[in-house]
Structures are given as structure tokens and as C-alpha cells.
Short mmCIF file of C-alpha atoms in Angstrom, two decimals:
data_model
loop_
_atom_site.label_atom_id
_atom_site.label_comp_id
_atom_site.label_asym_id
_atom_site.label_seq_id
_atom_site.Cartn_x
_atom_site.Cartn_y
_atom_site.Cartn_z
CA GLY A 176 8.00 47.44 -2.54
CA ALA A 177 8.34 44.84 0.21
CA ALA A 178 9.33 41.36 -0.89
CA MET A 179 6.44 38.91 -1.00
CA ALA A 180 6.48 36.43 1.85
CA HIS A 181 6.88 32.85 0.74
CA GLY A 182 3.24 31.92 1.24
CA HIS A 183 2.00 28.36 1.36
CA GLY A 184 -1.50 29.14 0.22
CA PRO A 185 -3.03 27.14 -2.62
CA GLY A 186 -1.39 27.87 -5.94
CA ARG A 187 1.12 30.30 -4.51
CA CYS A 188 3.99 27.95 -4.13
CA ARG A 189 4.31 25.39 -6.87
CA CYS A 190 7.19 23.51 -5.30
CA CYS A 191 5.23 22.75 -2.12
CA GLY A 192 2.21 21.67 -4.13
CA GLU A 193 4.33 19.27 -6.16
CA GLU A 194 5.98 17.95 -3.05
CA ALA A 195 2.58 17.31 -1.47
CA ALA A 196 1.37 15.56 -4.61
CA GLU A 197 4.48 13.39 -4.62
CA ARG A 198 4.05 12.65 -0.94
CA GLY A 199 0.43 11.73 -1.57
CA ALA A 200 1.39 9.46 -4.46
CA ALA A 201 3.85 7.61 -2.24
CA TRP A 202 0.98 6.71 0.10
CA ALA A 203 -1.30 5.43 -2.66
CA LEU A 204 -1.21 1.73 -1.81
CA TYR A 205 -4.78 2.04 -0.48
CA LEU A 206 -5.79 2.03 -4.17
CA ARG A 207 -4.35 -1.48 -4.44
CA ILE A 208 -6.42 -3.00 -1.64
CA ASP A 209 -9.00 -5.60 -2.66
CA ARG A 210 -11.82 -3.87 -0.80
CA GLN A 211 -14.33 -6.67 -1.38
CA ARG A 212 -12.18 -8.94 0.76
CA LEU A 213 -10.81 -6.41 3.27
CA GLN A 214 -11.66 -7.40 6.84
CA CYS A 215 -11.46 -5.62 10.16
CA LEU A 216 -12.07 -7.84 13.17
CA ASN A 217 -13.63 -6.42 16.35
CA GLU A 218 -14.82 -3.24 14.62
CA ARG A 219 -17.79 -1.69 16.41
CA ARG A 220 -19.49 -0.48 13.23
CA GLU A 221 -19.45 -2.88 10.31
CA GLY A 222 -17.42 -1.59 7.37
CA SER A 223 -15.79 1.22 9.37
CA GLY A 224 -12.34 -0.42 9.25
CA ALA A 225 -12.23 0.04 5.49
CA THR A 226 -12.69 3.81 5.80
CA VAL A 227 -9.26 4.36 7.40
CA PHE A 228 -7.57 3.40 4.11
CA ARG A 229 -7.99 6.57 2.07
CA PRO A 230 -5.94 9.26 0.29
CA TRP A 231 -3.09 10.79 2.27
CA GLU A 232 -4.59 14.25 1.67
CA GLU A 233 -7.80 13.12 3.41
CA ARG A 234 -6.11 11.73 6.52
CA GLY A 235 -7.48 14.66 8.57
CA ASP A 236 -11.11 13.72 7.96
CA ARG A 237 -12.20 13.03 11.55
CA SER A 238 -15.63 11.77 10.48
CA GLN A 239 -14.11 8.51 9.22
CA PHE A 240 -12.60 6.20 11.80
CA VAL A 241 -12.79 2.70 13.20
CA GLU A 242 -13.38 1.95 16.87
CA SER A 243 -12.89 -1.43 18.50
CA ASP A 244 -15.85 -3.16 20.06
CA ASP A 245 -15.38 -5.73 22.84
CA ASP A 246 -11.90 -4.72 23.97
CA GLU A 247 -9.00 -2.65 22.69
CA GLU A 248 -7.80 -5.09 20.02
CA LEU A 249 -8.19 -4.54 16.28
CA LEU A 250 -7.07 -6.83 13.48
CA PHE A 251 -7.05 -5.90 9.80
CA ASN A 252 -6.78 -8.45 7.00
CA ILE A 253 -5.72 -6.54 3.90
CA PRO A 254 -5.55 -8.41 0.58
CA PHE A 255 -3.89 -6.57 -2.29
CA THR A 256 -4.73 -6.79 -5.99
CA GLY A 257 -1.11 -7.64 -6.77
CA SER A 258 2.28 -7.91 -5.14
CA VAL A 259 3.31 -5.08 -2.85
CA LYS A 260 6.66 -3.91 -1.54
CA LEU A 261 5.70 -2.25 1.73
CA LYS A 262 8.07 0.53 2.80
CA GLY A 263 6.28 2.45 5.52
CA VAL A 264 3.17 2.81 7.64
CA ILE A 265 1.38 5.77 9.24
CA VAL A 266 -1.14 5.19 12.05
CA MET A 267 -3.20 8.15 13.14
CA GLY A 268 -5.52 8.31 16.14
CA GLU A 269 -6.71 10.64 18.89
CA ASP A 270 -4.27 12.31 21.26
CA ASP A 271 -5.64 10.25 24.14
CA GLY A 272 -5.88 6.73 25.56
CA THR A 273 -7.75 5.35 22.54
CA HIS A 274 -4.67 5.69 20.31
CA PRO A 275 -3.10 2.29 19.51
CA ALA A 276 0.18 1.75 21.36
CA GLU A 277 1.48 -1.24 19.45
CA MET A 278 1.30 -2.52 15.89
CA ARG A 279 2.24 -6.00 14.69
CA LEU A 280 2.54 -6.78 10.96
CA PHE A 281 2.09 -10.21 9.40
CA ARG A 282 2.54 -11.00 5.73
CA ASN A 283 0.74 -13.45 3.47
CA ILE A 284 -1.46 -15.13 6.10
CA PRO A 285 -4.96 -14.62 4.66
CA HIS A 286 -8.00 -14.66 6.97
CA MET A 287 -6.06 -14.25 10.19
CA SER A 288 -8.09 -14.48 13.39
CA PHE A 289 -7.20 -13.25 16.86
CA ASP A 290 -6.06 -16.81 17.66
CA ASP A 291 -3.48 -16.54 14.87
CA THR A 292 -1.97 -13.40 16.39
CA ALA A 293 -0.10 -15.60 18.88
CA LYS A 294 2.33 -16.19 15.98
CA GLU A 295 5.53 -14.21 15.73
CA PRO A 296 4.95 -11.15 13.51
CA GLU A 297 7.29 -10.15 10.70
CA GLN A 298 7.76 -6.85 12.51
CA SER A 299 6.28 -5.07 15.49
CA PHE A 300 6.31 -1.40 16.42
CA SER A 301 5.76 0.64 19.54
CA LEU A 302 3.54 3.49 18.42
CA SER A 303 3.53 7.10 19.56
CA ARG A 304 0.34 9.12 19.64
CA ASP A 305 0.01 10.71 16.23
CA PRO A 306 -3.13 12.86 15.95
CA LEU A 307 -1.93 14.55 12.75
CA GLY A 308 -0.63 11.57 10.79
CA GLU A 309 2.97 12.78 10.76
CA LEU A 310 4.92 9.76 11.99
CA GLU A 311 6.15 7.21 9.51
CA TYR A 312 7.17 3.75 10.68
CA PRO A 313 9.64 2.24 8.18
CA THR A 314 9.33 -1.48 7.55
CA LYS A 315 12.16 -3.95 7.05
CA ILE A 316 11.69 -3.92 3.30
CA ALA A 317 13.38 -7.31 2.78
CA ARG A 318 10.61 -8.90 4.83
CA PHE A 319 7.84 -7.05 3.04
CA SER A 320 9.01 -7.16 -0.57
CA ASN A 321 6.44 -9.61 -1.90
CA VAL A 322 3.24 -9.02 0.03
CA TYR A 323 -0.09 -10.03 -1.43
CA HIS A 324 -1.82 -10.02 1.96
CA LEU A 325 -1.00 -7.84 4.97
CA SER A 326 -2.42 -8.34 8.44
CA MET A 327 -2.15 -5.50 10.97
CA HIS A 328 -2.75 -6.35 14.61
CA PHE A 329 -3.21 -3.60 17.20
CA PRO A 330 -3.11 -5.47 20.52
CA LYS A 331 -3.24 -2.53 22.90
CA ASN A 332 -3.71 1.21 23.28
CA PHE A 333 -2.74 3.91 25.78
CA GLY A 334 -5.22 2.83 28.44
CA ALA A 335 -8.74 3.40 27.12
CA GLU A 336 -11.36 0.65 26.94
CA THR A 337 -11.54 0.85 23.16
CA THR A 338 -9.10 1.72 20.39
CA LYS A 339 -9.77 4.33 17.71
CA ILE A 340 -7.90 4.67 14.41
CA PHE A 341 -8.64 7.51 11.99
CA TYR A 342 -6.19 6.79 9.22
CA ILE A 343 -3.70 4.12 8.18
CA GLY A 344 -1.24 5.04 5.45
CA LEU A 345 0.58 2.36 3.49
CA LYS A 346 3.63 3.41 1.49
CA GLY A 347 5.35 1.31 -1.12
CA GLU A 348 5.33 -0.11 -4.61
CA TRP A 349 2.81 -2.31 -6.33
CA ALA A 350 3.27 -4.81 -9.15
CA GLU A 351 0.68 -6.76 -11.02
CA ALA A 352 0.24 -10.33 -9.86
CA HIS A 353 1.80 -12.83 -12.27
CA ARG A 354 -0.76 -15.57 -12.03
CA HIS A 355 -0.66 -16.67 -15.65
CA GLU A 356 2.36 -18.10 -17.38
CA VAL A 357 3.63 -15.73 -20.01
CA THR A 358 3.44 -17.21 -23.49
CA ILE A 359 6.55 -16.50 -25.50
CA CYS A 360 6.04 -16.45 -29.25
CA ASN A 361 8.95 -17.93 -31.17
CA TYR A 362 9.38 -16.16 -34.44
CA GLU A 363 11.04 -18.09 -37.26
CA ALA A 364 14.72 -17.38 -37.08
CA SER A 365 15.23 -18.11 -40.79
CA ALA A 366 14.52 -15.24 -43.13
CA ASN A 367 11.66 -15.39 -45.56
CA PRO A 368 12.93 -17.11 -48.77
CA ALA A 369 10.98 -14.63 -50.91
CA ASP A 370 13.41 -11.91 -49.81
CA HIS A 371 16.33 -13.84 -51.26
CA LYS A 372 14.63 -14.42 -54.59
CA LEU A 373 14.05 -10.72 -54.90
CA GLU A 374 17.75 -10.01 -54.44
CA GLN A 375 18.70 -12.56 -57.06
CA ILE A 376 16.33 -11.18 -59.66
CA THR A 377 17.40 -7.58 -59.19
CA PRO A 378 19.78 -6.95 -62.07
CA GLN A 379 23.03 -5.21 -61.36
CA THR A 380 23.16 -1.84 -63.00
CA HIS A 381 26.14 -1.44 -65.30
CA PHE A 382 27.20 1.97 -66.43
CA ILE A 383 28.20 2.09 -70.05
CA SER A 384 31.03 4.48 -70.55
#
């Protein structure tokens, strides 16, 4: 019989499925966002900015996106529930003028406003149009190794009046925040005296020949 083609259908190829799961797990920092305090400034529809942070597997869901309102700028304030080491970013939009053309990342400046974006970012990127969410922008990890708050500023797009973003992927590692001092219990270094008594009482066994 003819050899089976290496199909990529569901369940047919375990290796690809595992790879996809691993890939998805790498982009799971969205789970570590403090959504109660997540802000998107200049979003047209309130709360829409939060929808772009979702599972990697769901990046193709075109029903969820954020569009800017007054002009093409968008600014996200993203507080995390712990300390994050940010390694990479994906930004996915339409294959047209609404796709953001530049991204500027700031770390640990909570509640940034558009006035604050005049500051020098930790890193900025020229973006390419990425309608499928395939392009990964690697961060300078040394600058993003202890991030409890990330601000993402998208100052311009490819020429449209407004900017649209469908998905933002954040890749990296998360650690719990160490807010409380760790209490170290000192155990008594000296042994319990009762143990010694026991040894002394135990009679030596003598064999009688």
C-alpha cells in the first residue's frame, strides 16, 4: 500500500500537537496579567483592549480586537500579578494601514499617560504587518528581567486614521511577587537530651561463651 502522508490533522501527528502546546505555553503570560487594573488608553470601545491578551491558540479570533479612538495612538498599562521576565512580543493586526507600525515598551511605570510617553522607552521596535501572528519581536531580556508593570505604546500605524490590534502575545517567565519577608524558623541545633539518656540506659549485650 502507499505510505501515509504525514498529515497535520488533529490527532494524527503527536509531535506537532506537542510542539503547538509547548508554543502556546510559552505565550501564557496573559494569564499573569492583573485584569482588574489593566488599562488601554484611547480605546474606542471600553474594555476592548483587554481582549487582545488571550491564548496563543485563539490569536486568529477576528471578533476580538481593539481599535483606537481619537487618533492612531494606543497605550496599554499592563500590571502583572508577580515579577515577569519578558522574552518576546507578538503584535497582530490587519494587513492594511490600521496595523501598528511602531511599538515602544516601558517597564515599571504604573499608570502611564500619553504625556509620559515622551520618556525614553526601554526598547522600541519597528513593526511589520503581521495578520497571522507569526512575527516574534525578541526583547533585551536584561532590561525586562524584573517587570511587574509593562506599558506598551503604539504611536503610529501604516497610514490609517485609527489603529487596530487583534492580538498581543507576551512570552516569558513569571515568578511570584516576594512582598512578605520570609520567616526562617531556627530549629534547636542541640539534640534532644532524652535521646542521650536512652543510649546510656540501653545495656550492652554480652555473649556468654
